[in-house]
One Martini backbone bead per residue (centre of mass of N, CA, C, O) as a GRO file, in nm:
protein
  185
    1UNK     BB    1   7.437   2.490  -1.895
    2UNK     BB    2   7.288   2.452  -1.565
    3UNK     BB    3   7.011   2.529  -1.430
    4UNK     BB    4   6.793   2.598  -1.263
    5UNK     BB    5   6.492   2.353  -1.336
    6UNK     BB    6   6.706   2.152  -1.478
    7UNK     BB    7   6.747   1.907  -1.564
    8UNK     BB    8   6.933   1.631  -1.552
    9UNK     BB    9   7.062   1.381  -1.703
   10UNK     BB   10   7.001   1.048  -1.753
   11UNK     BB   11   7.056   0.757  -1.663
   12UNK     BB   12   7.055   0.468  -1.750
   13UNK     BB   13   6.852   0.203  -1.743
   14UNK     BB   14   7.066  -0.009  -1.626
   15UNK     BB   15   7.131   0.219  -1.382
   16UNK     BB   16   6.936   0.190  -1.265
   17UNK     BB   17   6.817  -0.114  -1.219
   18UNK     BB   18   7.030  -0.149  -1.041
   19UNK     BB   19   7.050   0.029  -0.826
   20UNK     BB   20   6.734  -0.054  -0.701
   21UNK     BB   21   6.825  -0.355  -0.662
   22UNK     BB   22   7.034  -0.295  -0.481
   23UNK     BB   23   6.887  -0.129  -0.264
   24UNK     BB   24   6.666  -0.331  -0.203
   25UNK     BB   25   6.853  -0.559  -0.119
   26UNK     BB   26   7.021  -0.410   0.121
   27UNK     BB   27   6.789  -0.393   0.298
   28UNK     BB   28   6.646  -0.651   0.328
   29UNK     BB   29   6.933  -0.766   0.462
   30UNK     BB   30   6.931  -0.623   0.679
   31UNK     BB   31   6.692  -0.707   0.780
   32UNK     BB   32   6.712  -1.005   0.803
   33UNK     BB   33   6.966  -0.952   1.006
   34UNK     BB   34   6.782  -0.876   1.232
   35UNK     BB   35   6.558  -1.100   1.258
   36UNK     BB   36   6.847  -1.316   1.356
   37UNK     BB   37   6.970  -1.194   1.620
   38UNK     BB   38   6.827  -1.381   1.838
   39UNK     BB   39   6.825  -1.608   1.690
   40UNK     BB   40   6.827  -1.967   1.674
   41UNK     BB   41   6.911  -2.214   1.441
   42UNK     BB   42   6.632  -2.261   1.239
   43UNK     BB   43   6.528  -1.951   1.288
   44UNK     BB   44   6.780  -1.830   1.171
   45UNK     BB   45   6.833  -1.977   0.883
   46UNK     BB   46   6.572  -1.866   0.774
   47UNK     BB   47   6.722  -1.548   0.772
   48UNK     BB   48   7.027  -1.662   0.686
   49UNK     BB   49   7.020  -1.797   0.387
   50UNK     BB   50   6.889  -1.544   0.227
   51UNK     BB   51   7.149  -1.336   0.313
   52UNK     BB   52   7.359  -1.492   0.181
   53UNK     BB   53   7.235  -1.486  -0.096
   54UNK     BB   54   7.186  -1.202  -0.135
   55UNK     BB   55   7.498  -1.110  -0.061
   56UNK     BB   56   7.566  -1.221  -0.377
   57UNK     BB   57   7.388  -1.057  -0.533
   58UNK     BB   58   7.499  -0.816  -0.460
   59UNK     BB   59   7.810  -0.870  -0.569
   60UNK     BB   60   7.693  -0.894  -0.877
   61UNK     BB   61   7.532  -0.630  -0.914
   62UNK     BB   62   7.795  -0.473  -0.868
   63UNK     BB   63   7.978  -0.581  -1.082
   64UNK     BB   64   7.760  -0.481  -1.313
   65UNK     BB   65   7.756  -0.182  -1.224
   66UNK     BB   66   8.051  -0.138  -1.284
   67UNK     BB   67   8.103  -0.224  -1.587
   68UNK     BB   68   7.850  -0.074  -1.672
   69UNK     BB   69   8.044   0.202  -1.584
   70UNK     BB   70   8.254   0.176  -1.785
   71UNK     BB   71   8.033   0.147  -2.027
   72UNK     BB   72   7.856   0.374  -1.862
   73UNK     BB   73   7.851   0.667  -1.827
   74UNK     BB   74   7.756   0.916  -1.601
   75UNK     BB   75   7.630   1.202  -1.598
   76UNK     BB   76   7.669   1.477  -1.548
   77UNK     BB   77   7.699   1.721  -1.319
   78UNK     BB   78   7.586   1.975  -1.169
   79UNK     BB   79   7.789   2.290  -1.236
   80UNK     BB   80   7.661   2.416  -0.965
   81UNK     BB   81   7.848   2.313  -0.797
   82UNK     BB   82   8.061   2.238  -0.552
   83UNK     BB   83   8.322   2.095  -0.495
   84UNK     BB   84   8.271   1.934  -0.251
   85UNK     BB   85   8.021   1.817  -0.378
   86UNK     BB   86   8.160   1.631  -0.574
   87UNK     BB   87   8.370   1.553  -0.353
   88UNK     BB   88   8.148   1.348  -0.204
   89UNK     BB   89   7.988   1.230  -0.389
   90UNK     BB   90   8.257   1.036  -0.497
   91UNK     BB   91   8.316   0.915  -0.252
   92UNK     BB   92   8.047   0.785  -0.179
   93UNK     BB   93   8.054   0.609  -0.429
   94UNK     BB   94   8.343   0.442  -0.356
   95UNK     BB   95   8.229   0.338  -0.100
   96UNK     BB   96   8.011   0.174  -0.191
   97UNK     BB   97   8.112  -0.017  -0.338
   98UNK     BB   98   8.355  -0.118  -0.152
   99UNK     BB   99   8.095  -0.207   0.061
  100UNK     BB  100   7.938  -0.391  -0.197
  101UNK     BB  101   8.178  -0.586  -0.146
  102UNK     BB  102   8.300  -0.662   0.118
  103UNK     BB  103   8.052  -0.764   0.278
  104UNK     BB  104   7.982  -0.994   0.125
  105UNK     BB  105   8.247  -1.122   0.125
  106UNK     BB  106   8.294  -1.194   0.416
  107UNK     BB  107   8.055  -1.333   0.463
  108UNK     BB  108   8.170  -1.567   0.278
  109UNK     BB  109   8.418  -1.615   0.413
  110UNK     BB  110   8.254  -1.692   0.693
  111UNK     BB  111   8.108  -1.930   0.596
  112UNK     BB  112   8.371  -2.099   0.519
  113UNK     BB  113   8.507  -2.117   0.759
  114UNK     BB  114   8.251  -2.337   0.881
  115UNK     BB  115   8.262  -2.509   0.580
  116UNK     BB  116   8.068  -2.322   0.391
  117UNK     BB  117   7.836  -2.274   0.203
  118UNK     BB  118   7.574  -2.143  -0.029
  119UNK     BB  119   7.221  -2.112  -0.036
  120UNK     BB  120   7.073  -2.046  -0.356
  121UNK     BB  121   6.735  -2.053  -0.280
  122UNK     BB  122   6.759  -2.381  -0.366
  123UNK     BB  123   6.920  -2.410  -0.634
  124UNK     BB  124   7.202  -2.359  -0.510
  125UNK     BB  125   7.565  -2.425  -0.424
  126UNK     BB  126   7.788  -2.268  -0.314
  127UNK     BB  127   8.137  -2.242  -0.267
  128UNK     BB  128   8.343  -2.250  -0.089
  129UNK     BB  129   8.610  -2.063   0.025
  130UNK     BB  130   8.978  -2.105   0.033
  131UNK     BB  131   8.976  -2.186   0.385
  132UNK     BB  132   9.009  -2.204   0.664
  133UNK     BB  133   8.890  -2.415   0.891
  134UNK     BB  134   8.797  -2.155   1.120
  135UNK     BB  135   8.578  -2.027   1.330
  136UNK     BB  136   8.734  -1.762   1.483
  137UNK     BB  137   8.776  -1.644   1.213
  138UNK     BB  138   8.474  -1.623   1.144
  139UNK     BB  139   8.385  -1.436   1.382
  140UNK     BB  140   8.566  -1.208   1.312
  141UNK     BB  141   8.475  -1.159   1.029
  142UNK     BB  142   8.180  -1.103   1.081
  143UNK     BB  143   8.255  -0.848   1.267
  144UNK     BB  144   8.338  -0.697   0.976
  145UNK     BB  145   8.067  -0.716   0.851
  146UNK     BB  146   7.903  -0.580   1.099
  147UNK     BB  147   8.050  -0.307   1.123
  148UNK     BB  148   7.984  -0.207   0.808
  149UNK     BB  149   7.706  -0.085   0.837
  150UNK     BB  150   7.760   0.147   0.913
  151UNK     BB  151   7.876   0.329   0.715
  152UNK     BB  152   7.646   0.214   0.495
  153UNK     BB  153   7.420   0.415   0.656
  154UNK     BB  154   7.542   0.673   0.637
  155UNK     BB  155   7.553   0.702   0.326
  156UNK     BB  156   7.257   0.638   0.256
  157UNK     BB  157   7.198   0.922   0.447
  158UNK     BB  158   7.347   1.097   0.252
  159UNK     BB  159   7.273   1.047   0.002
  160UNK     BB  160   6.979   1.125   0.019
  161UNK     BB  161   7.048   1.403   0.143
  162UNK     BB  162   7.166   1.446  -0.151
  163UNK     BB  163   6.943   1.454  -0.299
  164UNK     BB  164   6.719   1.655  -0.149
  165UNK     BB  165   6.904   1.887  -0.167
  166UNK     BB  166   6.909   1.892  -0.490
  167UNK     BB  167   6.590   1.924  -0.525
  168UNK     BB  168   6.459   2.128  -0.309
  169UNK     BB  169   6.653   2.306  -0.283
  170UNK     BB  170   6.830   2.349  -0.566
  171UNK     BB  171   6.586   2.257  -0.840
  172UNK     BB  172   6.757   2.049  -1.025
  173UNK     BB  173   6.629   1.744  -1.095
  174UNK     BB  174   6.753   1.481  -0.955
  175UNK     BB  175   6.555   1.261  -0.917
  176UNK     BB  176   6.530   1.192  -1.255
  177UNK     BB  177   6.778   1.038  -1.296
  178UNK     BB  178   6.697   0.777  -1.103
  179UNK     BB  179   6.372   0.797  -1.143
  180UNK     BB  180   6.107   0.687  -1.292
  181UNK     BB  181   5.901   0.956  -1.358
  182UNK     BB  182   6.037   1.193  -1.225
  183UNK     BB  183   5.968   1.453  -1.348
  184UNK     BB  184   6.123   1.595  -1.564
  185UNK     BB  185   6.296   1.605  -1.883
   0.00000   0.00000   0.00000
C-alpha cells in the first residue's frame, strides 16, 4: 500500500513520450489556430496547414496510444486516493482520447467538405475523407471542431490542478509517474 512521500510506479517510457509528444502537438496547434484566426488567404494557410497537418498527427499519436495503453496498462493509483477522485480521474482521462479522436477527425472531415485533402508538411497529401463537396456543412462541422477546444481547455486545466494537488497538497510523487526525471523513484 502507498504511503504519503513514497512515489507511486512510473508510466512506460512509451507512455510518456507518446503523452508529452500529444501533450506539446496540442498545445502547438491550440497556437497555430489562434495565430490564423483573423488572417485571410495565404497568411491564413500559413498557420493553418501545419494546424490541419499536425491535426492528424495528434490522430495517429491518440490512436498508438491508446494501443500502447492496451498492451501496456497504466501504473495503479494510489490506494489513498478518495473514489472521486479515482473516478474523476478516469473520466477526464476517456474524455481526453474522445476529444483526441474527435477534434481531428472533424478537422479532417470539414477540410474534404471543401473537397480538399491535408497537405502533411509538404511530405505527402492526405486523402479527402468519401464526404460530400459541401461548403455549408463543412462550415457547420468546423464550428463543432471548434466548440469542442472549450472542454479541450477546461480538461487540460483539470488534468494539471489535479496532478499538481496531488504532488504538492498530498506529496505523493504523482508528478515523477510522468515527467522523466521529476523527484525520486
Amino acid at each position: 500500500m502507498a504511503t504519503i512521500n513514497t512515489p507511486q510506479a512510473r508510466y512506460s517510457t512509451g507512455a510518456i513520450i507518446l503523452h508529452w509528444l500529444i501533450a506539446i502537438a496540442v498545445i502547438v496547434n491550440w497556437r497555430l489556430a489562434e495565430a490564423a484566426e483573423h488572417l485571410e488567404g495565404p497568411a491564413a494557410a500559413a498557420y493553418m496547414n501545419p494546424h490541419k497537418a499536425l491535426g492528424i498527427t495528434v490522430l495517429v499519436l491518440t490512436a498508438i496510444r491508446i494501443a500502447w495503453r492496451l498492451m501496456n496498462p497504466p501504473p495503479p493509483m494510489d490506494p489513498n486516493y478518495a473514489t472521486w477522485e479515482r473516478m474523476l480521474a478516469k473520466t477526464v482521462h476517456a474524455i481526453f482520447y474522445i476529444l483526441l479522436i474527435s477534434i481531428p477527425l472533424l478537422g479532417w472531415i470539414a477540410t474534404s467538405s471543401f473537397g480538399r485533402g491535408i497537405d502533411m508538411f509538404g511530405v505527402f497529401e492526405l486523402f479527402a475523407l468519401p464526404v460530400a463537396n459541401d461548403p455549408e456543412a463543412g462550415k457547420w462541422v468546423i464550428g463543432i471542431h471548434k466548440a469542442l477546444w472549450t472542454p479541450m481547455m477546461i480538461l487540460i486545466i483539470l488534468h494539471i490542478l489535479g496532478a499538481l494537488k496531488h504532488q504538492f497538497i498530498d506529496k505523493n510523487g504523482e508528478l515523477g509517474r510522468m515527467i522523466p526525471g521529476f523527484g525520486k523513484r
